Every structure is written in structure tokens, then in C-alpha cells.
Amino acid sequence: MLKIKEAIVVEGRYDKNTLAQLVDTVILETAGFGIFKDKETLALLRRLGEKRGLILLTDSDGAGFVIRNHLKGALPKDQVKHAYIPDRFGKEKRKRRPGKEGKLGVEGMPPEVLEQALRRAGATILDQESPGPSRPSLTKADLFAWGLSGGEGSREKRRRLLEKLDLPAHLSPNAMLPVLSALYDRETLLAELQDL
């Protein structure tokens, strides 16, 4: 598994699922054209871009380029790298028919093609044996222990924390984990939680 510094932006959940089997990093979805109206997610992308950098990885069809061009104009250029998949014709296994243009999307690409696209884009591949202690990622158990999931009032507490941290209110506990791990350390989060 490739450990990548930058967060990766894809179009949808199937793209995210495919990529999650190959890379260890934050992967965010645009919800297709939903990103055009989603100011919260755009603000989150800007924050992650500032902290870690971003890699845009959209499909090679017309819709993918419309989404890429929208993000290209909305995000700081120095924080964004562009990964492109090749035009490959066919259909994804889960679909009955090929897409409108007959091209495979990110979800239909073999892992080696995706890895090559990320490397060509200049993804920062982190060495698994990097020097110094790495901070541990947050876990679902942390969210539960802090009262942010699985308990009475956890939804409201999660909403207040997300509002306080200026993060999208619609982040689920599973979606919160990689975002919070990328932006905050454990001590900072605990301090923020004490103020709630």
C-alpha cells in the first residue's frame, strides 16, 4: 500500500473504494457535480490543500474534465497536482452498460495504472520507515470514547465540534476520521472537545 502525503480528490464512492485498496491517505469525493454547490466541501478541500496538498483524480470522460476544471479554478494552483488516467474503453463490473462515452472511470482502472497516474502527477510517496515517530491516527474507538459516535447525544456533539472546527456538518463518523487525523493531533482535538 502506498502511503501518500497529499489528499486525493475523486468523483464518487466507487472511485474512493477502488483507490482505498491502493493508497493510505485521505480520499475525498466530489459527489460528482455536487461539488459545484457544496461550499463546505470546497472549503475543506482548501484546508487540506493548504496542510497536505491535493491530487485531483477524475475520470477521463467529459464530466470528469468539467469537475476537474471547476476545481482547478476554485483551488490554489500551487496546492493541487493533477493525476490523469488513460482513455480505456469498456464498462465497470457493477454497471449494466458502459458510460455515455464508453470509457472506464477511476473505479475500473487496474491498481498499477492508478499507481502510475499518481506517480506521474508527482504524488509524495512517504517511506514506510520514515524517521521520527509518526502521530497515531484517530480511531473509531476514540470517537466513541469522546462521545462523538454510538451514544446518546453523539450526533449533536459531533455537529457542534464540526461547526467549531469549521468543517462540513454532514461528515459522518467514518468520514470524520481521516479528515480529523489529517488536520489535527489528538491533544488539539481533546482541547477543542473540552470547550464544547
Short mmCIF file of N, CA and C in Angstrom, two decimals:
data_model
loop_
_atom_site.label_atom_id
_atom_site.label_comp_id
_atom_site.label_asym_id
_atom_site.label_seq_id
_atom_site.Cartn_x
_atom_site.Cartn_y
_atom_site.Cartn_z
N MET A 1 0.85 -1.19 0.00
CA MET A 1 0.00 0.00 0.00
C MET A 1 0.89 1.24 0.00
N LEU A 2 0.54 2.19 -0.86
CA LEU A 2 1.30 3.43 -0.96
C LEU A 2 0.83 4.43 0.08
N LYS A 3 1.76 4.94 0.86
CA LYS A 3 1.43 5.99 1.83
C LYS A 3 1.74 7.32 1.14
N ILE A 4 0.71 8.12 0.94
CA ILE A 4 0.83 9.36 0.17
C ILE A 4 0.53 10.55 1.07
N LYS A 5 1.34 11.59 0.95
CA LYS A 5 1.15 12.79 1.76
C LYS A 5 -0.10 13.55 1.37
N GLU A 6 -0.30 13.77 0.09
CA GLU A 6 -1.41 14.58 -0.38
C GLU A 6 -2.75 13.87 -0.18
N ALA A 7 -3.80 14.64 0.01
CA ALA A 7 -5.16 14.09 -0.01
C ALA A 7 -5.55 13.93 -1.48
N ILE A 8 -6.35 12.93 -1.78
CA ILE A 8 -6.76 12.67 -3.16
C ILE A 8 -8.25 12.96 -3.30
N VAL A 9 -8.60 13.65 -4.37
CA VAL A 9 -9.99 14.01 -4.65
C VAL A 9 -10.48 13.20 -5.84
N VAL A 10 -11.57 12.45 -5.64
CA VAL A 10 -12.17 11.64 -6.70
C VAL A 10 -13.64 12.03 -6.84
N GLU A 11 -14.28 11.50 -7.88
CA GLU A 11 -15.66 11.88 -8.15
C GLU A 11 -16.67 11.22 -7.23
N GLY A 12 -16.54 9.91 -6.98
CA GLY A 12 -17.59 9.23 -6.23
C GLY A 12 -17.08 8.12 -5.34
N ARG A 13 -18.03 7.46 -4.67
CA ARG A 13 -17.67 6.47 -3.66
C ARG A 13 -17.03 5.22 -4.24
N TYR A 14 -17.39 4.83 -5.46
CA TYR A 14 -16.77 3.64 -6.05
C TYR A 14 -15.31 3.93 -6.42
N ASP A 15 -15.06 5.15 -6.87
CA ASP A 15 -13.67 5.57 -7.13
C ASP A 15 -12.89 5.52 -5.82
N LYS A 16 -13.50 6.05 -4.76
CA LYS A 16 -12.85 6.08 -3.45
C LYS A 16 -12.55 4.66 -2.96
N ASN A 17 -13.52 3.76 -3.11
CA ASN A 17 -13.31 2.38 -2.67
C ASN A 17 -12.16 1.71 -3.41
N THR A 18 -12.10 1.93 -4.71
CA THR A 18 -11.01 1.35 -5.52
C THR A 18 -9.67 1.89 -5.07
N LEU A 19 -9.59 3.19 -4.89
CA LEU A 19 -8.33 3.83 -4.52
C LEU A 19 -7.90 3.46 -3.10
N ALA A 20 -8.87 3.29 -2.20
CA ALA A 20 -8.55 2.96 -0.80
C ALA A 20 -7.84 1.62 -0.68
N GLN A 21 -7.97 0.76 -1.69
CA GLN A 21 -7.27 -0.52 -1.67
C GLN A 21 -5.81 -0.38 -2.10
N LEU A 22 -5.46 0.79 -2.62
CA LEU A 22 -4.12 1.01 -3.15
C LEU A 22 -3.29 2.00 -2.32
N VAL A 23 -3.96 3.03 -1.78
CA VAL A 23 -3.23 4.10 -1.09
C VAL A 23 -3.70 4.29 0.34
N ASP A 24 -2.79 4.83 1.14
CA ASP A 24 -3.08 5.19 2.52
C ASP A 24 -2.97 6.71 2.60
N THR A 25 -4.10 7.37 2.47
CA THR A 25 -4.18 8.82 2.58
C THR A 25 -5.65 9.20 2.71
N VAL A 26 -5.92 10.47 2.87
CA VAL A 26 -7.29 10.96 2.91
C VAL A 26 -7.81 10.98 1.47
N ILE A 27 -8.98 10.38 1.25
CA ILE A 27 -9.61 10.37 -0.07
C ILE A 27 -10.98 11.01 0.08
N LEU A 28 -11.22 12.08 -0.65
CA LEU A 28 -12.49 12.78 -0.58
C LEU A 28 -13.23 12.70 -1.91
N GLU A 29 -14.55 12.68 -1.84
CA GLU A 29 -15.39 12.61 -3.03
C GLU A 29 -16.00 13.97 -3.33
N THR A 30 -16.20 14.25 -4.62
CA THR A 30 -16.88 15.48 -5.02
C THR A 30 -18.38 15.27 -5.11
N ALA A 31 -18.84 14.03 -5.02
CA ALA A 31 -20.25 13.69 -5.26
C ALA A 31 -20.62 14.13 -6.67
N GLY A 32 -19.71 13.85 -7.60
CA GLY A 32 -19.95 14.23 -9.00
C GLY A 32 -20.06 15.74 -9.12
N PHE A 33 -21.12 16.19 -9.80
CA PHE A 33 -21.33 17.62 -9.97
C PHE A 33 -21.80 18.30 -8.70
N GLY A 34 -22.03 17.52 -7.64
CA GLY A 34 -22.46 18.09 -6.36
C GLY A 34 -21.48 19.11 -5.81
N ILE A 35 -20.22 19.01 -6.20
CA ILE A 35 -19.20 19.94 -5.70
C ILE A 35 -19.46 21.37 -6.16
N PHE A 36 -20.22 21.52 -7.25
CA PHE A 36 -20.49 22.87 -7.77
C PHE A 36 -21.27 23.71 -6.77
N LYS A 37 -22.10 23.06 -5.94
CA LYS A 37 -22.94 23.79 -4.98
C LYS A 37 -22.50 23.57 -3.54
N ASP A 38 -21.50 22.74 -3.30
CA ASP A 38 -21.11 22.37 -1.95
C ASP A 38 -19.94 23.22 -1.46
N LYS A 39 -20.27 24.37 -0.90
CA LYS A 39 -19.23 25.30 -0.43
C LYS A 39 -18.46 24.75 0.76
N GLU A 40 -19.12 23.94 1.59
CA GLU A 40 -18.45 23.36 2.77
C GLU A 40 -17.33 22.40 2.34
N THR A 41 -17.64 21.53 1.38
CA THR A 41 -16.63 20.58 0.93
C THR A 41 -15.49 21.31 0.22
N LEU A 42 -15.82 22.35 -0.53
CA LEU A 42 -14.79 23.14 -1.20
C LEU A 42 -13.87 23.81 -0.17
N ALA A 43 -14.46 24.32 0.91
CA ALA A 43 -13.65 24.93 1.98
C ALA A 43 -12.76 23.87 2.63
N LEU A 44 -13.29 22.66 2.82
CA LEU A 44 -12.50 21.57 3.38
C LEU A 44 -11.34 21.21 2.45
N LEU A 45 -11.59 21.16 1.16
CA LEU A 45 -10.53 20.86 0.19
C LEU A 45 -9.44 21.93 0.26
N ARG A 46 -9.83 23.18 0.42
CA ARG A 46 -8.83 24.25 0.54
C ARG A 46 -7.96 24.06 1.78
N ARG A 47 -8.58 23.69 2.89
CA ARG A 47 -7.83 23.49 4.14
C ARG A 47 -6.87 22.31 4.01
N LEU A 48 -7.36 21.21 3.44
CA LEU A 48 -6.48 20.05 3.25
C LEU A 48 -5.37 20.38 2.27
N GLY A 49 -5.69 21.15 1.24
CA GLY A 49 -4.68 21.55 0.27
C GLY A 49 -3.57 22.37 0.92
N GLU A 50 -3.97 23.26 1.80
CA GLU A 50 -3.00 24.10 2.50
C GLU A 50 -2.12 23.27 3.42
N LYS A 51 -2.71 22.28 4.08
CA LYS A 51 -1.97 21.47 5.05
C LYS A 51 -1.15 20.36 4.40
N ARG A 52 -1.73 19.67 3.40
CA ARG A 52 -1.09 18.47 2.84
C ARG A 52 -0.88 18.50 1.34
N GLY A 53 -1.62 19.35 0.64
CA GLY A 53 -1.64 19.32 -0.81
C GLY A 53 -2.75 18.40 -1.28
N LEU A 54 -3.16 18.56 -2.53
CA LEU A 54 -4.24 17.76 -3.10
C LEU A 54 -3.80 17.15 -4.42
N ILE A 55 -4.37 16.00 -4.73
CA ILE A 55 -4.22 15.40 -6.06
C ILE A 55 -5.62 15.19 -6.61
N LEU A 56 -5.90 15.79 -7.77
CA LEU A 56 -7.19 15.59 -8.42
C LEU A 56 -7.08 14.37 -9.32
N LEU A 57 -7.99 13.42 -9.13
CA LEU A 57 -8.00 12.20 -9.93
C LEU A 57 -9.44 11.96 -10.37
N THR A 58 -9.80 12.52 -11.52
CA THR A 58 -11.16 12.36 -12.04
C THR A 58 -11.13 11.42 -13.24
N ASP A 59 -12.33 11.01 -13.66
CA ASP A 59 -12.44 10.15 -14.83
C ASP A 59 -11.95 10.90 -16.07
N SER A 60 -11.65 10.15 -17.12
CA SER A 60 -11.13 10.77 -18.34
C SER A 60 -12.24 11.15 -19.33
N ASP A 61 -13.49 11.09 -18.88
CA ASP A 61 -14.58 11.48 -19.77
C ASP A 61 -14.86 12.98 -19.63
N GLY A 62 -15.81 13.46 -20.40
CA GLY A 62 -16.14 14.89 -20.39
C GLY A 62 -16.56 15.38 -19.02
N ALA A 63 -17.39 14.61 -18.33
CA ALA A 63 -17.85 15.01 -17.00
C ALA A 63 -16.67 15.14 -16.03
N GLY A 64 -15.73 14.21 -16.11
CA GLY A 64 -14.55 14.27 -15.24
C GLY A 64 -13.74 15.53 -15.47
N PHE A 65 -13.64 15.95 -16.72
CA PHE A 65 -12.89 17.17 -17.02
C PHE A 65 -13.64 18.43 -16.61
N VAL A 66 -14.98 18.40 -16.65
CA VAL A 66 -15.76 19.55 -16.17
C VAL A 66 -15.53 19.72 -14.67
N ILE A 67 -15.58 18.62 -13.92
CA ILE A 67 -15.35 18.66 -12.47
C ILE A 67 -13.92 19.11 -12.18
N ARG A 68 -12.94 18.55 -12.90
CA ARG A 68 -11.53 18.92 -12.71
C ARG A 68 -11.33 20.42 -12.98
N ASN A 69 -11.90 20.93 -14.06
CA ASN A 69 -11.73 22.34 -14.41
C ASN A 69 -12.39 23.25 -13.38
N HIS A 70 -13.52 22.83 -12.85
CA HIS A 70 -14.17 23.62 -11.79
C HIS A 70 -13.24 23.72 -10.57
N LEU A 71 -12.70 22.57 -10.16
CA LEU A 71 -11.81 22.55 -9.00
C LEU A 71 -10.50 23.30 -9.29
N LYS A 72 -10.04 23.19 -10.51
CA LYS A 72 -8.81 23.88 -10.89
C LYS A 72 -8.96 25.39 -10.69
N GLY A 73 -10.14 25.90 -11.00
CA GLY A 73 -10.40 27.33 -10.82
C GLY A 73 -10.72 27.72 -9.39
N ALA A 74 -11.18 26.78 -8.58
CA ALA A 74 -11.62 27.09 -7.22
C ALA A 74 -10.55 26.87 -6.16
N LEU A 75 -9.48 26.15 -6.51
CA LEU A 75 -8.44 25.82 -5.53
C LEU A 75 -7.12 26.50 -5.91
N PRO A 76 -6.29 26.83 -4.92
CA PRO A 76 -4.98 27.44 -5.21
C PRO A 76 -4.11 26.50 -6.06
N LYS A 77 -3.61 27.01 -7.16
CA LYS A 77 -2.86 26.19 -8.12
C LYS A 77 -1.62 25.54 -7.53
N ASP A 78 -0.96 26.24 -6.60
CA ASP A 78 0.28 25.70 -6.04
C ASP A 78 0.04 24.55 -5.06
N GLN A 79 -1.22 24.27 -4.72
CA GLN A 79 -1.53 23.21 -3.77
C GLN A 79 -2.14 21.99 -4.45
N VAL A 80 -2.30 22.04 -5.77
CA VAL A 80 -3.00 20.97 -6.48
C VAL A 80 -2.11 20.31 -7.53
N LYS A 81 -2.11 18.98 -7.51
CA LYS A 81 -1.44 18.19 -8.55
C LYS A 81 -2.53 17.46 -9.32
N HIS A 82 -2.28 17.19 -10.58
CA HIS A 82 -3.29 16.56 -11.42
C HIS A 82 -2.83 15.18 -11.87
N ALA A 83 -3.62 14.17 -11.52
CA ALA A 83 -3.36 12.80 -11.97
C ALA A 83 -4.40 12.45 -13.03
N TYR A 84 -3.93 11.88 -14.13
CA TYR A 84 -4.82 11.54 -15.23
C TYR A 84 -4.76 10.05 -15.51
N ILE A 85 -5.95 9.47 -15.70
CA ILE A 85 -6.00 8.07 -16.11
C ILE A 85 -6.13 8.03 -17.63
N PRO A 86 -5.65 6.96 -18.25
CA PRO A 86 -5.73 6.88 -19.72
C PRO A 86 -7.16 6.58 -20.18
N ASP A 87 -7.41 6.90 -21.44
CA ASP A 87 -8.69 6.52 -22.06
C ASP A 87 -8.66 5.02 -22.29
N ARG A 88 -9.49 4.31 -21.57
CA ARG A 88 -9.65 2.87 -21.77
C ARG A 88 -11.13 2.62 -21.95
N PHE A 89 -11.48 1.93 -23.00
CA PHE A 89 -12.89 1.69 -23.27
C PHE A 89 -13.34 0.38 -22.65
N GLY A 90 -14.56 0.37 -22.15
CA GLY A 90 -15.13 -0.80 -21.51
C GLY A 90 -16.19 -0.36 -20.52
N LYS A 91 -16.58 -1.27 -19.65
CA LYS A 91 -17.55 -0.94 -18.61
C LYS A 91 -17.10 -1.54 -17.28
N GLU A 92 -17.45 -0.84 -16.21
CA GLU A 92 -17.14 -1.32 -14.88
C GLU A 92 -18.01 -2.54 -14.57
N LYS A 93 -17.51 -3.44 -13.73
CA LYS A 93 -18.21 -4.69 -13.41
C LYS A 93 -19.59 -4.45 -12.83
N ARG A 94 -19.74 -3.43 -12.01
CA ARG A 94 -21.02 -3.21 -11.33
C ARG A 94 -22.10 -2.63 -12.25
N LYS A 95 -21.71 -2.13 -13.41
CA LYS A 95 -22.66 -1.47 -14.31
C LYS A 95 -23.20 -2.42 -15.37
N ARG A 96 -24.42 -2.15 -15.78
CA ARG A 96 -25.03 -2.94 -16.84
C ARG A 96 -24.50 -2.53 -18.21
N ARG A 97 -24.29 -1.21 -18.36
CA ARG A 97 -23.84 -0.68 -19.65
C ARG A 97 -22.63 0.23 -19.42
N PRO A 98 -21.86 0.41 -20.46
CA PRO A 98 -20.75 1.38 -20.34
C PRO A 98 -21.30 2.79 -20.14
N GLY A 99 -20.45 3.69 -19.69
CA GLY A 99 -20.84 5.08 -19.53
C GLY A 99 -21.16 5.71 -20.87
N LYS A 100 -21.59 6.95 -20.82
CA LYS A 100 -22.01 7.67 -22.02
C LYS A 100 -20.95 7.66 -23.13
N GLU A 101 -19.69 7.85 -22.73
CA GLU A 101 -18.60 7.88 -23.71
C GLU A 101 -17.94 6.52 -23.88
N GLY A 102 -18.37 5.53 -23.11
CA GLY A 102 -17.82 4.18 -23.22
C GLY A 102 -16.46 3.99 -22.57
N LYS A 103 -16.03 4.96 -21.76
CA LYS A 103 -14.70 4.89 -21.13
C LYS A 103 -14.80 4.39 -19.71
N LEU A 104 -13.77 3.68 -19.28
CA LEU A 104 -13.66 3.25 -17.88
C LEU A 104 -13.30 4.47 -17.03
N GLY A 105 -13.87 4.50 -15.83
CA GLY A 105 -13.52 5.56 -14.89
C GLY A 105 -12.44 5.09 -13.94
N VAL A 106 -12.19 5.88 -12.92
CA VAL A 106 -11.18 5.55 -11.92
C VAL A 106 -11.48 4.17 -11.32
N GLU A 107 -12.74 3.89 -11.04
CA GLU A 107 -13.09 2.61 -10.40
C GLU A 107 -12.79 1.40 -11.28
N GLY A 108 -12.71 1.60 -12.59
CA GLY A 108 -12.45 0.48 -13.49
C GLY A 108 -10.99 0.27 -13.85
N MET A 109 -10.12 1.13 -13.34
CA MET A 109 -8.70 1.04 -13.67
C MET A 109 -7.99 0.01 -12.79
N PRO A 110 -7.06 -0.74 -13.38
CA PRO A 110 -6.25 -1.66 -12.57
C PRO A 110 -5.34 -0.87 -11.61
N PRO A 111 -4.99 -1.47 -10.48
CA PRO A 111 -4.16 -0.77 -9.49
C PRO A 111 -2.86 -0.22 -10.05
N GLU A 112 -2.20 -0.98 -10.94
CA GLU A 112 -0.92 -0.49 -11.47
C GLU A 112 -1.09 0.77 -12.32
N VAL A 113 -2.22 0.91 -12.99
CA VAL A 113 -2.48 2.12 -13.79
C VAL A 113 -2.72 3.31 -12.87
N LEU A 114 -3.46 3.09 -11.79
CA LEU A 114 -3.70 4.17 -10.82
C LEU A 114 -2.40 4.59 -10.14
N GLU A 115 -1.59 3.62 -9.75
CA GLU A 115 -0.31 3.95 -9.13
C GLU A 115 0.56 4.77 -10.08
N GLN A 116 0.61 4.35 -11.33
CA GLN A 116 1.41 5.08 -12.32
C GLN A 116 0.89 6.51 -12.50
N ALA A 117 -0.43 6.68 -12.52
CA ALA A 117 -1.02 8.01 -12.68
C ALA A 117 -0.64 8.91 -11.49
N LEU A 118 -0.68 8.34 -10.28
CA LEU A 118 -0.32 9.12 -9.09
C LEU A 118 1.15 9.49 -9.09
N ARG A 119 2.00 8.55 -9.47
CA ARG A 119 3.45 8.83 -9.51
C ARG A 119 3.77 9.90 -10.57
N ARG A 120 3.13 9.79 -11.74
CA ARG A 120 3.35 10.79 -12.79
C ARG A 120 2.90 12.18 -12.36
N ALA A 121 1.87 12.22 -11.53
CA ALA A 121 1.36 13.51 -11.05
C ALA A 121 2.30 14.14 -10.02
N GLY A 122 3.24 13.37 -9.53
CA GLY A 122 4.19 13.89 -8.54
C GLY A 122 3.74 13.67 -7.12
N ALA A 123 2.93 12.63 -6.88
CA ALA A 123 2.49 12.32 -5.52
C ALA A 123 3.70 12.12 -4.63
N THR A 124 3.61 12.64 -3.42
CA THR A 124 4.68 12.48 -2.44
C THR A 124 4.48 11.15 -1.74
N ILE A 125 5.28 10.16 -2.15
CA ILE A 125 5.19 8.83 -1.56
C ILE A 125 6.04 8.84 -0.29
N LEU A 126 5.40 8.59 0.83
CA LEU A 126 6.11 8.60 2.11
C LEU A 126 6.70 7.23 2.37
N ASP A 127 7.90 7.22 2.84
CA ASP A 127 8.58 5.98 3.19
C ASP A 127 7.91 5.37 4.40
N GLN A 128 7.65 4.08 4.36
CA GLN A 128 7.01 3.40 5.49
C GLN A 128 7.88 3.49 6.74
N GLU A 129 9.17 3.62 6.55
CA GLU A 129 10.09 3.69 7.69
C GLU A 129 10.61 5.11 7.84
N SER A 130 9.69 6.08 7.85
CA SER A 130 10.11 7.47 7.93
C SER A 130 10.74 7.75 9.29
N PRO A 131 11.70 8.65 9.32
CA PRO A 131 12.37 8.95 10.58
C PRO A 131 11.45 9.67 11.55
N GLY A 132 11.65 9.42 12.82
CA GLY A 132 10.87 10.07 13.86
C GLY A 132 9.53 9.39 14.06
N PRO A 133 8.95 9.63 15.21
CA PRO A 133 7.66 9.00 15.49
C PRO A 133 6.54 9.66 14.71
N SER A 134 5.71 8.84 14.10
CA SER A 134 4.56 9.41 13.42
C SER A 134 3.42 9.43 14.40
N ARG A 135 2.57 10.45 14.27
CA ARG A 135 1.47 10.51 15.23
C ARG A 135 0.43 9.47 14.86
N PRO A 136 -0.12 8.80 15.85
CA PRO A 136 -1.10 7.75 15.56
C PRO A 136 -2.38 8.36 15.01
N SER A 137 -2.98 7.67 14.06
CA SER A 137 -4.25 8.10 13.51
C SER A 137 -5.34 7.93 14.55
N LEU A 138 -6.37 8.71 14.39
CA LEU A 138 -7.52 8.56 15.26
C LEU A 138 -8.27 7.29 14.86
N THR A 139 -9.00 6.74 15.79
CA THR A 139 -9.75 5.51 15.53
C THR A 139 -11.22 5.72 15.86
N LYS A 140 -12.04 4.77 15.43
CA LYS A 140 -13.46 4.81 15.79
C LYS A 140 -13.63 4.73 17.31
N ALA A 141 -12.73 4.00 17.95
CA ALA A 141 -12.78 3.89 19.42
C ALA A 141 -12.58 5.26 20.07
N ASP A 142 -11.70 6.10 19.48
CA ASP A 142 -11.51 7.46 20.00
C ASP A 142 -12.81 8.25 19.91
N LEU A 143 -13.45 8.18 18.75
CA LEU A 143 -14.70 8.92 18.57
C LEU A 143 -15.75 8.46 19.57
N PHE A 144 -15.81 7.16 19.79
CA PHE A 144 -16.77 6.62 20.76
C PHE A 144 -16.43 7.10 22.17
N ALA A 145 -15.15 7.00 22.53
CA ALA A 145 -14.72 7.39 23.88
C ALA A 145 -14.97 8.87 24.14
N TRP A 146 -14.88 9.68 23.11
CA TRP A 146 -15.09 11.12 23.25
C TRP A 146 -16.56 11.51 23.11
N GLY A 147 -17.42 10.51 22.93
CA GLY A 147 -18.85 10.78 22.84
C GLY A 147 -19.31 11.31 21.49
N LEU A 148 -18.50 11.08 20.45
CA LEU A 148 -18.84 11.59 19.12
C LEU A 148 -19.55 10.56 18.24
N SER A 149 -19.66 9.34 18.72
CA SER A 149 -20.38 8.32 17.95
C SER A 149 -20.90 7.25 18.88
N GLY A 150 -21.99 6.63 18.46
CA GLY A 150 -22.51 5.46 19.14
C GLY A 150 -23.18 5.68 20.48
N GLY A 151 -23.41 6.90 20.87
CA GLY A 151 -24.04 7.14 22.16
C GLY A 151 -25.13 8.19 22.07
N GLU A 152 -25.84 8.33 23.16
CA GLU A 152 -26.90 9.33 23.20
C GLU A 152 -26.29 10.73 23.10
N GLY A 153 -26.82 11.53 22.22
CA GLY A 153 -26.33 12.89 22.03
C GLY A 153 -25.07 13.00 21.19
N SER A 154 -24.58 11.88 20.67
CA SER A 154 -23.32 11.94 19.92
C SER A 154 -23.46 12.71 18.62
N ARG A 155 -24.61 12.61 17.97
CA ARG A 155 -24.81 13.35 16.71
C ARG A 155 -24.72 14.86 16.95
N GLU A 156 -25.36 15.32 18.01
CA GLU A 156 -25.35 16.75 18.33
C GLU A 156 -23.94 17.20 18.71
N LYS A 157 -23.25 16.40 19.50
CA LYS A 157 -21.88 16.75 19.91
C LYS A 157 -20.96 16.79 18.68
N ARG A 158 -21.14 15.84 17.78
CA ARG A 158 -20.36 15.80 16.53
C ARG A 158 -20.65 17.05 15.70
N ARG A 159 -21.94 17.41 15.60
CA ARG A 159 -22.32 18.59 14.83
C ARG A 159 -21.67 19.85 15.41
N ARG A 160 -21.70 19.98 16.75
CA ARG A 160 -21.10 21.16 17.38
C ARG A 160 -19.59 21.21 17.16
N LEU A 161 -18.93 20.05 17.25
CA LEU A 161 -17.48 20.01 17.02
C LEU A 161 -17.16 20.40 15.57
N LEU A 162 -17.90 19.82 14.62
CA LEU A 162 -17.66 20.14 13.22
C LEU A 162 -17.88 21.63 12.96
N GLU A 163 -18.90 22.19 13.56
CA GLU A 163 -19.18 23.63 13.41
C GLU A 163 -18.02 24.45 13.99
N LYS A 164 -17.56 24.06 15.18
CA LYS A 164 -16.47 24.77 15.85
C LYS A 164 -15.18 24.72 15.04
N LEU A 165 -14.92 23.55 14.42
CA LEU A 165 -13.70 23.38 13.64
C LEU A 165 -13.86 23.89 12.20
N ASP A 166 -15.04 24.41 11.89
CA ASP A 166 -15.35 24.93 10.56
C ASP A 166 -15.20 23.85 9.48
N LEU A 167 -15.77 22.67 9.79
CA LEU A 167 -15.76 21.54 8.87
C LEU A 167 -17.19 21.27 8.41
N PRO A 168 -17.38 20.59 7.28
CA PRO A 168 -18.74 20.32 6.80
C PRO A 168 -19.57 19.57 7.83
N ALA A 169 -20.77 20.05 8.06
CA ALA A 169 -21.65 19.47 9.08
C ALA A 169 -22.13 18.07 8.71
N HIS A 170 -22.07 17.72 7.45
CA HIS A 170 -22.60 16.42 7.02
C HIS A 170 -21.59 15.28 7.10
N LEU A 171 -20.41 15.52 7.67
CA LEU A 171 -19.43 14.44 7.78
C LEU A 171 -19.91 13.38 8.76
N SER A 172 -19.94 12.14 8.32
CA SER A 172 -20.30 11.03 9.20
C SER A 172 -19.08 10.69 10.07
N PRO A 173 -19.26 9.88 11.11
CA PRO A 173 -18.09 9.49 11.91
C PRO A 173 -16.99 8.85 11.06
N ASN A 174 -17.37 7.99 10.11
CA ASN A 174 -16.35 7.36 9.24
C ASN A 174 -15.65 8.39 8.37
N ALA A 175 -16.37 9.38 7.89
CA ALA A 175 -15.76 10.42 7.05
C ALA A 175 -14.92 11.38 7.89
N MET A 176 -15.29 11.56 9.16
CA MET A 176 -14.55 12.46 10.04
C MET A 176 -13.14 11.96 10.34
N LEU A 177 -13.00 10.65 10.51
CA LEU A 177 -11.72 10.09 10.95
C LEU A 177 -10.53 10.54 10.12
N PRO A 178 -10.52 10.31 8.80
CA PRO A 178 -9.33 10.72 8.05
C PRO A 178 -9.14 12.24 7.99
N VAL A 179 -10.26 12.97 7.99
CA VAL A 179 -10.16 14.43 7.93
C VAL A 179 -9.56 14.97 9.23
N LEU A 180 -10.09 14.53 10.36
CA LEU A 180 -9.56 14.99 11.65
C LEU A 180 -8.10 14.55 11.83
N SER A 181 -7.77 13.33 11.41
CA SER A 181 -6.39 12.84 11.52
C SER A 181 -5.44 13.67 10.67
N ALA A 182 -5.92 14.13 9.52
CA ALA A 182 -5.07 14.92 8.63
C ALA A 182 -4.86 16.34 9.13
N LEU A 183 -5.87 16.89 9.82
CA LEU A 183 -5.80 18.30 10.20
C LEU A 183 -5.38 18.56 11.64
N TYR A 184 -5.61 17.59 12.53
CA TYR A 184 -5.38 17.85 13.96
C TYR A 184 -4.65 16.70 14.63
N ASP A 185 -3.94 17.02 15.71
CA ASP A 185 -3.38 15.96 16.53
C ASP A 185 -4.35 15.69 17.68
N ARG A 186 -4.14 14.61 18.37
CA ARG A 186 -5.04 14.15 19.44
C ARG A 186 -5.22 15.21 20.53
N GLU A 187 -4.14 15.85 20.95
CA GLU A 187 -4.19 16.83 22.04
C GLU A 187 -5.04 18.04 21.66
N THR A 188 -4.87 18.51 20.42
CA THR A 188 -5.64 19.66 19.95
C THR A 188 -7.13 19.33 19.94
N LEU A 189 -7.46 18.14 19.46
CA LEU A 189 -8.87 17.74 19.42
C LEU A 189 -9.46 17.63 20.82
N LEU A 190 -8.71 17.05 21.74
CA LEU A 190 -9.20 16.94 23.11
C LEU A 190 -9.45 18.32 23.72
N ALA A 191 -8.58 19.27 23.43
CA ALA A 191 -8.77 20.63 23.93
C ALA A 191 -10.05 21.24 23.34
N GLU A 192 -10.28 21.02 22.04
CA GLU A 192 -11.48 21.53 21.38
C GLU A 192 -12.73 20.89 21.98
N LEU A 193 -12.65 19.61 22.30
CA LEU A 193 -13.80 18.89 22.87
C LEU A 193 -14.14 19.38 24.27
N GLN A 194 -13.12 19.75 25.04
CA GLN A 194 -13.36 20.21 26.41
C GLN A 194 -14.16 21.51 26.40
N ASP A 195 -14.00 22.30 25.36
CA ASP A 195 -14.71 23.58 25.28
C ASP A 195 -16.17 23.41 24.85
N LEU A 196 -16.56 22.22 24.40
CA LEU A 196 -17.94 22.02 23.93
C LEU A 196 -18.91 21.93 25.10
#
